[in-house]
Short mmCIF file of N, CA, C and O in Angstrom, two decimals:
data_model
loop_
_atom_site.label_atom_id
_atom_site.label_comp_id
_atom_site.label_asym_id
_atom_site.label_seq_id
_atom_site.Cartn_x
_atom_site.Cartn_y
_atom_site.Cartn_z
N LEU A 1 0.86 -1.19 -0.21
CA LEU A 1 0.20 -0.40 -0.14
C LEU A 1 0.23 1.11 0.23
O LEU A 1 1.95 1.37 0.03
N TRP A 2 0.38 2.69 -0.38
CA TRP A 2 0.92 3.44 -0.91
C TRP A 2 0.38 4.42 -0.38
O TRP A 2 -1.49 5.17 -0.57
N GLU A 3 1.36 5.57 0.16
CA GLU A 3 0.26 7.14 0.13
C GLU A 3 0.89 8.09 -0.35
O GLU A 3 2.29 8.09 -0.67
N ILE A 4 -0.16 8.88 -1.09
CA ILE A 4 0.06 9.55 -1.99
C ILE A 4 1.04 11.02 -1.12
O ILE A 4 -0.37 11.50 -0.04
N VAL A 5 1.92 11.45 -1.91
CA VAL A 5 2.28 12.93 -1.40
C VAL A 5 2.26 14.29 -1.52
O VAL A 5 3.16 13.95 -2.62
N TYR A 6 1.37 15.11 -1.72
CA TYR A 6 1.29 16.32 -2.57
C TYR A 6 2.08 17.09 -2.55
O TYR A 6 2.83 17.42 -1.09
N LYS A 7 2.34 17.66 -3.54
CA LYS A 7 3.62 19.22 -2.54
C LYS A 7 3.10 20.36 -2.94
O LYS A 7 1.84 20.15 -4.25
N MET A 8 3.19 21.27 -2.61
CA MET A 8 2.49 22.47 -2.84
C MET A 8 2.41 22.99 -4.22
O MET A 8 4.11 23.27 -4.73
N GLU A 9 1.57 23.66 -4.91
CA GLU A 9 1.51 24.29 -6.41
C GLU A 9 1.93 23.82 -7.10
O GLU A 9 3.43 24.29 -8.11
N ASP A 10 2.45 22.14 -7.37
CA ASP A 10 2.97 21.33 -7.85
C ASP A 10 2.31 19.94 -8.41
O ASP A 10 1.68 19.42 -8.11
N PRO A 11 2.63 19.91 -9.39
CA PRO A 11 1.15 18.71 -9.96
C PRO A 11 1.56 17.44 -9.64
O PRO A 11 1.27 16.25 -10.18
N ASN A 12 2.75 17.30 -10.03
CA ASN A 12 3.71 15.85 -9.12
C ASN A 12 2.82 15.12 -7.97
O ASN A 12 2.86 16.37 -6.92
N ILE A 13 3.09 14.19 -7.47
CA ILE A 13 3.38 13.47 -6.70
C ILE A 13 4.39 12.71 -6.36
O ILE A 13 5.49 12.34 -7.34
N HIS A 14 4.89 12.14 -4.55
CA HIS A 14 5.46 12.02 -4.38
C HIS A 14 5.10 10.48 -3.64
O HIS A 14 3.62 10.80 -3.35
N LEU A 15 5.55 9.28 -3.90
CA LEU A 15 4.89 8.36 -3.40
C LEU A 15 5.75 7.72 -1.99
O LEU A 15 7.07 7.25 -2.39
N ALA A 16 4.54 7.39 -0.98
CA ALA A 16 6.00 6.68 -0.19
C ALA A 16 5.41 4.99 0.99
O ALA A 16 3.95 5.05 0.86
N PRO A 17 5.60 4.79 0.98
CA PRO A 17 5.25 3.38 0.91
C PRO A 17 4.47 3.50 2.45
O PRO A 17 5.76 3.78 3.30
N LYS A 18 3.38 2.75 2.66
CA LYS A 18 2.82 2.74 3.79
C LYS A 18 3.39 2.22 4.97
O LYS A 18 3.30 2.39 5.99
N HIS A 19 4.34 1.21 5.03
CA HIS A 19 5.23 0.34 5.74
C HIS A 19 6.19 1.54 5.94
O HIS A 19 6.75 0.74 7.15
N CYS A 20 6.72 2.03 4.88
CA CYS A 20 8.19 2.70 5.45
C CYS A 20 8.44 4.26 5.22
O CYS A 20 8.11 4.76 4.09
N PRO A 21 6.78 5.07 5.90
CA PRO A 21 6.63 6.54 4.96
C PRO A 21 7.33 7.33 4.81
O PRO A 21 7.92 8.68 4.50
N GLU A 22 8.85 7.23 5.63
CA GLU A 22 9.78 7.98 5.89
C GLU A 22 10.40 8.22 4.13
O GLU A 22 11.78 8.88 4.10
N MET A 23 10.20 7.36 3.64
CA MET A 23 11.10 6.54 2.25
C MET A 23 10.11 7.10 1.13
O MET A 23 8.89 7.32 0.46
N ARG A 24 10.42 7.09 0.02
CA ARG A 24 9.79 7.85 -1.52
C ARG A 24 10.35 6.28 -2.60
O ARG A 24 11.16 6.32 -2.74
N LEU A 25 8.81 6.40 -3.43
CA LEU A 25 9.43 6.03 -4.45
C LEU A 25 10.35 6.69 -5.40
O LEU A 25 9.97 7.90 -5.65
N ASP A 26 11.31 6.00 -6.06
CA ASP A 26 12.07 7.00 -6.68
C ASP A 26 13.29 5.60 -8.24
O ASP A 26 12.92 4.32 -7.99
N VAL A 27 13.12 6.65 -9.25
CA VAL A 27 13.50 5.78 -10.19
C VAL A 27 15.34 6.57 -10.10
O VAL A 27 15.78 6.97 -10.20
N THR A 28 16.49 4.69 -10.39
CA THR A 28 17.32 5.18 -10.30
C THR A 28 18.06 5.78 -10.72
O THR A 28 17.96 6.30 -12.04
N GLY A 29 18.57 6.86 -10.22
CA GLY A 29 19.42 7.75 -11.32
C GLY A 29 18.76 8.88 -11.86
O GLY A 29 19.72 9.24 -12.75
N ALA A 30 17.46 8.74 -12.03
CA ALA A 30 16.47 9.51 -12.48
C ALA A 30 16.09 9.58 -14.07
O ALA A 30 16.47 10.60 -14.90
N LYS A 31 16.86 8.22 -14.25
CA LYS A 31 16.78 7.79 -16.15
C LYS A 31 15.36 7.79 -16.39
O LYS A 31 14.07 7.57 -16.06
N ASP A 32 15.40 8.37 -17.46
CA ASP A 32 13.69 8.49 -18.36
C ASP A 32 13.96 7.86 -19.50
O ASP A 32 13.30 7.43 -20.64
N ILE A 33 15.00 6.45 -19.00
CA ILE A 33 15.13 5.18 -20.38
C ILE A 33 14.24 4.12 -19.63
O ILE A 33 14.13 3.09 -18.94
N PRO A 34 13.30 3.50 -21.30
CA PRO A 34 12.82 2.34 -20.72
C PRO A 34 13.32 1.57 -19.86
O PRO A 34 14.50 1.33 -20.42
N GLY A 35 12.74 0.45 -18.96
CA GLY A 35 13.23 -0.57 -18.71
C GLY A 35 13.78 0.07 -16.91
O GLY A 35 14.91 -1.17 -16.49
N THR A 36 14.35 0.88 -17.22
CA THR A 36 14.44 1.86 -15.85
C THR A 36 14.23 1.42 -14.41
O THR A 36 13.24 1.07 -14.04
N LEU A 37 14.88 0.59 -13.61
CA LEU A 37 14.61 -0.07 -12.36
C LEU A 37 13.85 1.35 -11.51
O LEU A 37 14.69 2.42 -10.54
N LEU A 38 12.78 1.06 -9.97
CA LEU A 38 12.93 1.71 -9.29
C LEU A 38 13.03 1.22 -7.77
O LEU A 38 13.54 0.14 -7.58
N GLU A 39 13.20 1.94 -7.06
CA GLU A 39 13.77 2.03 -5.53
C GLU A 39 13.37 3.57 -5.02
O GLU A 39 12.16 3.80 -4.99
N LEU A 40 13.39 2.56 -3.67
CA LEU A 40 12.76 3.13 -2.31
C LEU A 40 14.22 4.48 -1.97
O LEU A 40 15.17 3.91 -1.80
N TRP A 41 14.52 5.17 -1.72
CA TRP A 41 15.03 6.64 -1.38
C TRP A 41 14.27 7.74 -0.22
O TRP A 41 13.01 7.64 -0.47
N GLU A 42 15.44 7.91 0.50
CA GLU A 42 15.10 9.10 0.97
C GLU A 42 14.30 10.60 0.49
O GLU A 42 14.91 10.51 -0.86
N PRO A 43 13.23 11.15 0.59
CA PRO A 43 12.85 12.74 -0.11
C PRO A 43 13.61 13.33 0.12
O PRO A 43 15.14 13.30 0.67
N ASN A 44 14.20 13.75 -1.61
CA ASN A 44 15.31 14.52 -2.04
C ASN A 44 14.43 15.94 -2.98
O ASN A 44 15.76 16.70 -3.50
N ASP A 45 12.91 15.25 -3.25
CA ASP A 45 12.71 16.68 -4.02
C ASP A 45 13.61 16.29 -5.26
O ASP A 45 13.19 17.61 -6.77
N SER A 46 13.76 15.54 -5.82
CA SER A 46 14.29 14.94 -7.00
C SER A 46 13.79 14.98 -7.90
O SER A 46 12.12 14.17 -8.03
N CYS A 47 13.62 15.34 -9.73
CA CYS A 47 12.67 14.54 -11.03
C CYS A 47 12.44 13.48 -10.81
O CYS A 47 11.45 12.24 -10.94
N ALA A 48 13.38 12.29 -9.68
CA ALA A 48 13.51 11.05 -9.51
C ALA A 48 12.22 10.00 -9.47
O ALA A 48 11.78 9.30 -8.64
N GLN A 49 12.31 11.47 -7.91
CA GLN A 49 10.93 11.12 -7.08
C GLN A 49 9.10 11.56 -7.95
O GLN A 49 8.27 11.74 -6.95
N ASP A 50 9.45 12.46 -8.84
CA ASP A 50 8.04 12.75 -9.66
C ASP A 50 7.45 12.00 -10.28
O ASP A 50 7.84 11.56 -11.61
N PHE A 51 5.22 12.05 -9.90
CA PHE A 51 4.77 10.88 -10.38
C PHE A 51 3.48 11.68 -10.30
O PHE A 51 3.53 12.49 -9.69
N VAL A 52 2.76 11.13 -11.77
CA VAL A 52 1.53 12.02 -12.00
C VAL A 52 0.11 10.24 -12.12
O VAL A 52 1.56 9.58 -12.77
N ILE A 53 -0.52 10.54 -12.03
CA ILE A 53 -1.68 9.71 -11.63
C ILE A 53 -1.95 10.23 -13.06
O ILE A 53 -3.02 10.93 -12.82
N LEU A 54 -3.34 8.81 -13.92
CA LEU A 54 -4.11 9.59 -14.80
C LEU A 54 -4.97 8.33 -14.79
O LEU A 54 -4.74 7.43 -14.29
N GLU A 55 -6.27 9.82 -14.83
CA GLU A 55 -7.19 8.20 -15.14
C GLU A 55 -7.76 8.03 -15.78
O GLU A 55 -8.00 8.68 -17.05
N ASN A 56 -8.19 6.45 -16.80
CA ASN A 56 -8.03 6.31 -17.66
C ASN A 56 -9.56 5.85 -17.51
O ASN A 56 -10.41 6.15 -16.40
N LYS A 57 -10.74 5.81 -18.61
CA LYS A 57 -11.80 5.73 -19.18
C LYS A 57 -12.72 4.84 -18.94
O LYS A 57 -13.80 4.64 -18.50
N ASP A 58 -11.85 3.89 -18.40
CA ASP A 58 -12.52 2.31 -18.00
C ASP A 58 -12.32 1.83 -16.07
O ASP A 58 -13.21 1.50 -15.25
N GLY A 59 -11.55 3.06 -15.68
CA GLY A 59 -11.58 3.32 -14.33
C GLY A 59 -10.77 3.48 -13.76
O GLY A 59 -10.21 2.95 -12.20
N SER A 60 -9.55 2.48 -14.22
CA SER A 60 -8.35 2.25 -13.51
C SER A 60 -7.85 3.93 -13.76
O SER A 60 -8.09 4.74 -14.55
N ALA A 61 -6.46 3.25 -13.11
CA ALA A 61 -4.90 4.46 -13.26
C ALA A 61 -3.68 4.28 -13.85
O ALA A 61 -3.67 3.01 -13.67
N THR A 62 -3.16 4.75 -14.09
CA THR A 62 -1.83 4.55 -14.87
C THR A 62 -0.86 5.81 -14.25
O THR A 62 -0.74 7.34 -14.19
N LEU A 63 -0.12 4.95 -13.84
CA LEU A 63 1.18 6.03 -12.93
C LEU A 63 2.50 6.23 -13.98
O LEU A 63 2.71 5.58 -14.81
N ILE A 64 1.96 7.30 -14.33
CA ILE A 64 3.36 8.18 -15.49
C ILE A 64 4.79 8.66 -13.89
O ILE A 64 4.71 9.40 -13.22
N TYR A 65 5.93 8.14 -14.77
CA TYR A 65 7.10 9.23 -14.15
C TYR A 65 7.37 10.21 -14.85
O TYR A 65 7.65 10.16 -16.14
N ASN A 66 7.14 11.15 -14.67
CA ASN A 66 7.76 12.87 -15.15
C ASN A 66 8.67 13.05 -15.31
O ASN A 66 9.16 14.10 -14.47
N SER A 67 9.43 12.50 -16.14
CA SER A 67 10.54 13.05 -15.86
C SER A 67 11.30 14.69 -16.78
O SER A 67 11.28 14.04 -18.37
N ASN A 68 11.49 15.20 -16.59
CA ASN A 68 12.52 16.65 -17.31
C ASN A 68 11.00 16.99 -18.80
O ASN A 68 11.73 16.52 -19.41
N GLY A 69 9.89 16.18 -18.79
CA GLY A 69 8.78 16.72 -19.50
C GLY A 69 8.62 15.34 -20.10
O GLY A 69 7.47 15.22 -20.80
N ARG A 70 9.62 14.49 -20.48
CA ARG A 70 9.14 12.72 -20.90
C ARG A 70 8.66 12.25 -19.87
O ARG A 70 9.16 10.94 -18.76
N LYS A 71 7.67 11.90 -20.18
CA LYS A 71 6.57 10.73 -19.36
C LYS A 71 6.89 9.23 -19.82
O LYS A 71 6.66 9.16 -21.25
N LEU A 72 6.62 8.41 -18.91
CA LEU A 72 7.00 6.58 -19.29
C LEU A 72 6.24 6.88 -18.03
O LEU A 72 5.93 6.80 -16.79
N CYS A 73 5.12 5.72 -18.73
CA CYS A 73 4.33 4.56 -17.70
C CYS A 73 5.74 3.78 -16.77
O CYS A 73 6.15 2.88 -17.51
N LEU A 74 4.92 3.45 -15.44
CA LEU A 74 4.94 2.57 -14.86
C LEU A 74 4.24 1.19 -15.15
O LEU A 74 3.09 0.93 -15.71
N ASP A 75 5.31 -0.47 -14.92
CA ASP A 75 5.13 -1.05 -15.31
C ASP A 75 5.41 -1.60 -15.21
O ASP A 75 6.51 -2.08 -14.10
N VAL A 76 4.90 -3.46 -14.42
CA VAL A 76 5.49 -4.97 -13.89
C VAL A 76 6.06 -5.23 -14.52
O VAL A 76 5.12 -5.91 -15.55
N TYR A 77 7.81 -5.68 -14.80
CA TYR A 77 8.01 -6.40 -15.04
C TYR A 77 7.55 -8.39 -15.25
O TYR A 77 7.11 -8.98 -14.60
N GLY A 78 6.85 -8.48 -16.61
CA GLY A 78 6.49 -9.92 -16.49
C GLY A 78 5.38 -10.09 -16.82
O GLY A 78 4.55 -11.20 -16.14
N GLY A 79 4.30 -8.86 -16.12
CA GLY A 79 2.63 -9.57 -15.85
C GLY A 79 1.94 -7.33 -15.92
O GLY A 79 1.17 -7.67 -16.31
#
């Protein structure tokens, strides 16, 4: 389970795991290359921790990594 952490006057969100709320979901090395791994990291206000949630027409949601204007969808490898 994840908690959404909103940033003041910023459309991006940060994601904190409920079991470890002092950490944030982070894109390793802030890379905008498909296949880059995710990790938990201390909050650092870098673009590596900026995400956007988009609502789909079917009621589901897509989590987008928002890196320097390039947007990548998050996916589970093999699933």
